Amino acid sequence: MAPASVPAATAATPAARGQGRRRLLVSGAVLVAVGLAVSTAGSGPLADALGDALYAALVWVLLALVLPRWGAPAVTLTAITVCWGIELAQLTGLPAAATAAWAPARYVLGTTFTPSDLVAYAVGAVAAGVAARGRGVGTTQLGGAAPGGGRAVTPRPPTGGPGSGSRRGDY
């Protein structure tokens, strides 16, 4: 048995991880629906900025699903990096060519570089990270950091090594 000073395991149970994944999937579906609504019904700089922020939040959700052991800060920085990379790729003209070949690609790659989009992406990714941490996603629910910012600790039984006075399996 583990000493009393060792905290109980704080790693997420399979049920908690499943709940966290369901939250992410629902969040992703909502972000897609709202993002498409903003893209089709909205116009002007405010709609563009909101669409970009929603896009970055969706990238955050997708990364959290693919990288479940990463904490919210790491997912946030990665989401910003991915979004900025896609935005900077627009300087090459490749996303515009992809969109000309297949129109739905514009929802993923965009077409025209706009510096203000970089700010909107950062805002969206940070907002997603803050919202997720507030709900426990990107922390212990997906196997990341334990409450209080530390890593989850799983107590291990004694191994019964030489001179320990215990037999293997006697725990």
mmCIF file of C-alpha atoms in Angstrom:
data_model
loop_
_atom_site.group_PDB
_atom_site.id
_atom_site.type_symbol
_atom_site.label_atom_id
_atom_site.label_comp_id
_atom_site.label_asym_id
_atom_site.label_seq_id
_atom_site.Cartn_x
_atom_site.Cartn_y
_atom_site.Cartn_z
ATOM 1 C CA MET A 1 0.000 0.000 0.000
ATOM 2 C CA ALA A 2 1.255 3.500 -0.769
ATOM 3 C CA PRO A 3 2.278 5.702 2.148
ATOM 4 C CA ALA A 4 -0.336 8.192 3.325
ATOM 5 C CA SER A 5 1.852 11.076 2.145
ATOM 6 C CA VAL A 6 1.522 9.981 -1.502
ATOM 7 C CA PRO A 7 -1.571 11.570 -3.097
ATOM 8 C CA ALA A 8 -4.167 9.343 -4.675
ATOM 9 C CA ALA A 9 -3.961 8.994 -8.431
ATOM 10 C CA THR A 10 -5.297 12.059 -10.186
ATOM 11 C CA ALA A 11 -5.138 10.684 -13.698
ATOM 12 C CA ALA A 12 -8.473 10.623 -15.452
ATOM 13 C CA THR A 13 -10.549 7.502 -15.482
ATOM 14 C CA PRO A 14 -11.610 6.140 -18.873
ATOM 15 C CA ALA A 15 -15.121 7.486 -18.212
ATOM 16 C CA ALA A 16 -13.774 10.986 -17.483
ATOM 17 C CA ARG A 17 -11.606 10.897 -20.619
ATOM 18 C CA GLY A 18 -14.650 9.852 -22.635
ATOM 19 C CA GLN A 19 -16.658 12.709 -21.158
ATOM 20 C CA GLY A 20 -13.876 15.150 -22.036
ATOM 21 C CA ARG A 21 -13.767 13.848 -25.610
ATOM 22 C CA ARG A 22 -17.549 14.158 -25.913
ATOM 23 C CA ARG A 23 -17.327 17.765 -24.741
ATOM 24 C CA LEU A 24 -14.668 18.448 -27.337
ATOM 25 C CA LEU A 25 -16.700 16.803 -30.109
ATOM 26 C CA VAL A 26 -19.819 18.775 -29.196
ATOM 27 C CA SER A 27 -17.755 21.968 -28.962
ATOM 28 C CA GLY A 28 -16.264 21.261 -32.377
ATOM 29 C CA ALA A 29 -19.691 20.717 -33.946
ATOM 30 C CA VAL A 30 -20.993 23.956 -32.423
ATOM 31 C CA LEU A 31 -17.916 25.862 -33.621
ATOM 32 C CA VAL A 32 -18.364 24.539 -37.174
ATOM 33 C CA ALA A 33 -22.064 25.480 -37.216
ATOM 34 C CA VAL A 34 -21.509 28.968 -35.810
ATOM 35 C CA GLY A 35 -18.462 29.523 -38.019
ATOM 36 C CA LEU A 36 -20.387 28.578 -41.167
ATOM 37 C CA ALA A 37 -23.259 30.837 -40.111
ATOM 38 C CA VAL A 38 -20.877 33.759 -39.573
ATOM 39 C CA SER A 39 -19.144 33.030 -42.877
ATOM 40 C CA THR A 40 -22.354 32.926 -44.904
ATOM 41 C CA ALA A 41 -24.529 35.509 -43.112
ATOM 42 C CA GLY A 42 -21.937 37.926 -41.747
ATOM 43 C CA SER A 43 -19.983 40.604 -43.552
ATOM 44 C CA GLY A 44 -17.416 43.220 -42.726
ATOM 45 C CA PRO A 45 -14.359 43.291 -40.500
ATOM 46 C CA LEU A 46 -16.172 42.193 -37.335
ATOM 47 C CA ALA A 47 -17.591 39.082 -39.011
ATOM 48 C CA ASP A 48 -14.162 38.312 -40.487
ATOM 49 C CA ALA A 49 -12.469 38.601 -37.093
ATOM 50 C CA LEU A 50 -15.160 36.485 -35.413
ATOM 51 C CA GLY A 51 -14.859 33.842 -38.120
ATOM 52 C CA ASP A 52 -11.087 33.732 -37.692
ATOM 53 C CA ALA A 53 -11.384 33.432 -33.910
ATOM 54 C CA LEU A 54 -13.906 30.593 -34.292
ATOM 55 C CA TYR A 55 -11.563 28.895 -36.769
ATOM 56 C CA ALA A 56 -8.705 29.049 -34.258
ATOM 57 C CA ALA A 57 -10.967 27.697 -31.518
ATOM 58 C CA LEU A 58 -11.879 24.777 -33.800
ATOM 59 C CA VAL A 59 -8.195 24.112 -34.473
ATOM 60 C CA TRP A 60 -7.702 24.094 -30.671
ATOM 61 C CA VAL A 61 -10.489 21.517 -30.264
ATOM 62 C CA LEU A 62 -9.099 19.291 -33.022
ATOM 63 C CA LEU A 63 -5.611 19.424 -31.524
ATOM 64 C CA ALA A 64 -6.970 18.604 -28.052
ATOM 65 C CA LEU A 65 -8.697 15.551 -29.537
ATOM 66 C CA VAL A 66 -5.560 14.388 -31.354
ATOM 67 C CA LEU A 67 -3.165 15.223 -28.491
ATOM 68 C CA PRO A 68 -5.185 14.279 -25.385
ATOM 69 C CA ARG A 69 -2.243 14.263 -22.966
ATOM 70 C CA TRP A 70 -1.219 17.824 -23.765
ATOM 71 C CA GLY A 71 -2.264 20.533 -21.363
ATOM 72 C CA ALA A 72 -4.329 23.527 -22.429
ATOM 73 C CA PRO A 73 -1.335 25.923 -22.692
ATOM 74 C CA ALA A 74 0.550 23.604 -25.075
ATOM 75 C CA VAL A 75 -2.549 23.042 -27.201
ATOM 76 C CA THR A 76 -3.155 26.807 -27.280
ATOM 77 C CA LEU A 77 0.368 27.608 -28.490
ATOM 78 C CA THR A 78 0.188 24.835 -31.078
ATOM 79 C CA ALA A 79 -3.198 26.057 -32.340
ATOM 80 C CA ILE A 80 -1.821 29.575 -32.752
ATOM 81 C CA THR A 81 1.216 28.214 -34.596
ATOM 82 C CA VAL A 82 -0.932 26.123 -36.960
ATOM 83 C CA CYS A 83 -3.279 29.034 -37.701
ATOM 84 C CA TRP A 84 -0.426 31.450 -38.274
ATOM 85 C CA GLY A 85 1.292 28.908 -40.531
ATOM 86 C CA ILE A 86 -1.834 28.576 -42.663
ATOM 87 C CA GLU A 87 -2.252 32.362 -42.784
ATOM 88 C CA LEU A 88 1.383 32.885 -43.791
ATOM 89 C CA ALA A 89 1.023 30.182 -46.461
ATOM 90 C CA GLN A 90 -1.519 32.477 -48.103
ATOM 91 C CA LEU A 91 1.418 34.689 -49.085
ATOM 92 C CA THR A 92 2.521 31.915 -51.467
ATOM 93 C CA GLY A 93 -0.721 31.695 -53.428
ATOM 94 C CA LEU A 94 -0.993 27.939 -52.879
ATOM 95 C CA PRO A 95 -4.193 28.171 -50.791
ATOM 96 C CA ALA A 96 -5.786 30.349 -53.505
ATOM 97 C CA ALA A 97 -4.869 27.736 -56.113
ATOM 98 C CA ALA A 98 -6.315 24.969 -53.926
ATOM 99 C CA THR A 99 -9.509 26.977 -53.491
ATOM 100 C CA ALA A 100 -9.746 27.498 -57.263
ATOM 101 C CA ALA A 101 -9.512 23.729 -57.709
ATOM 102 C CA TRP A 102 -11.947 22.874 -54.893
ATOM 103 C CA ALA A 103 -14.093 25.686 -53.473
ATOM 104 C CA PRO A 104 -14.627 24.201 -49.952
ATOM 105 C CA ALA A 105 -10.851 24.447 -49.378
ATOM 106 C CA ARG A 106 -11.389 28.146 -48.650
ATOM 107 C CA TYR A 107 -12.933 27.210 -45.288
ATOM 108 C CA VAL A 108 -9.714 25.471 -44.263
ATOM 109 C CA LEU A 109 -6.967 27.363 -46.098
ATOM 110 C CA GLY A 110 -8.369 30.822 -46.790
ATOM 111 C CA THR A 111 -7.254 32.753 -49.841
ATOM 112 C CA THR A 112 -5.766 36.131 -48.931
ATOM 113 C CA PHE A 113 -3.214 37.058 -46.287
ATOM 114 C CA THR A 114 -4.477 39.659 -43.829
ATOM 115 C CA PRO A 115 -2.232 40.651 -40.887
ATOM 116 C CA SER A 116 -5.214 41.298 -38.597
ATOM 117 C CA ASP A 117 -6.170 37.631 -38.955
ATOM 118 C CA LEU A 118 -3.080 36.742 -36.912
ATOM 119 C CA VAL A 119 -4.504 38.645 -33.937
ATOM 120 C CA ALA A 120 -7.944 37.049 -34.327
ATOM 121 C CA TYR A 121 -6.372 33.576 -34.397
ATOM 122 C CA ALA A 122 -4.474 34.255 -31.189
ATOM 123 C CA VAL A 123 -7.628 35.559 -29.495
ATOM 124 C CA GLY A 124 -9.649 32.526 -30.600
ATOM 125 C CA ALA A 125 -7.052 29.976 -29.518
ATOM 126 C CA VAL A 126 -6.504 31.645 -26.140
ATOM 127 C CA ALA A 127 -10.269 31.884 -25.571
ATOM 128 C CA ALA A 128 -10.649 28.178 -26.364
ATOM 129 C CA GLY A 129 -7.805 27.296 -24.004
ATOM 130 C CA VAL A 130 -9.242 29.382 -21.178
ATOM 131 C CA ALA A 131 -12.736 27.960 -21.704
ATOM 132 C CA ALA A 132 -11.411 24.409 -21.814
ATOM 133 C CA ARG A 133 -9.330 24.758 -18.655
ATOM 134 C CA GLY A 134 -12.352 26.174 -16.873
ATOM 135 C CA ARG A 135 -14.260 23.012 -17.779
ATOM 136 C CA GLY A 136 -11.424 20.594 -17.014
ATOM 137 C CA VAL A 137 -10.605 19.787 -20.643
ATOM 138 C CA GLY A 138 -6.901 19.755 -21.395
ATOM 139 C CA THR A 139 -6.185 18.930 -17.753
ATOM 140 C CA THR A 140 -6.828 15.675 -15.908
ATOM 141 C CA GLN A 141 -9.881 14.770 -17.966
ATOM 142 C CA LEU A 142 -7.702 14.082 -20.961
ATOM 143 C CA GLY A 143 -4.671 12.926 -19.012
ATOM 144 C CA GLY A 144 -2.793 16.223 -18.866
ATOM 145 C CA ALA A 145 -1.790 18.258 -15.848
ATOM 146 C CA ALA A 146 -3.278 17.510 -12.472
ATOM 147 C CA PRO A 147 -5.205 20.128 -10.509
ATOM 148 C CA GLY A 148 -2.860 22.751 -9.152
ATOM 149 C CA GLY A 149 -0.697 22.663 -12.270
ATOM 150 C CA GLY A 150 1.372 19.573 -11.382
ATOM 151 C CA ARG A 151 1.502 16.304 -13.268
ATOM 152 C CA ALA A 152 -0.754 13.452 -12.228
ATOM 153 C CA VAL A 153 0.968 11.073 -9.802
ATOM 154 C CA THR A 154 0.156 7.393 -9.750
ATOM 155 C CA PRO A 155 1.371 5.660 -6.581
ATOM 156 C CA ARG A 156 3.302 2.478 -7.226
ATOM 157 C CA PRO A 157 3.340 -0.546 -4.948
ATOM 158 C CA PRO A 158 6.644 -1.599 -3.365
ATOM 159 C CA THR A 159 8.741 -3.838 -5.582
ATOM 160 C CA GLY A 160 10.199 -5.952 -2.808
ATOM 161 C CA GLY A 161 13.792 -5.356 -3.816
ATOM 162 C CA PRO A 162 16.761 -6.924 -2.012
ATOM 163 C CA GLY A 163 16.933 -6.000 1.634
ATOM 164 C CA SER A 164 13.478 -4.463 1.706
ATOM 165 C CA GLY A 165 12.055 -7.131 3.992
ATOM 166 C CA SER A 166 9.064 -7.746 1.757
ATOM 167 C CA ARG A 167 8.343 -10.395 -0.800
ATOM 168 C CA ARG A 168 7.390 -9.592 -4.382
ATOM 169 C CA GLY A 169 3.644 -9.161 -4.637
ATOM 170 C CA ASP A 170 3.254 -8.650 -0.870
ATOM 171 C CA TYR A 171 1.463 -5.340 -0.953
#
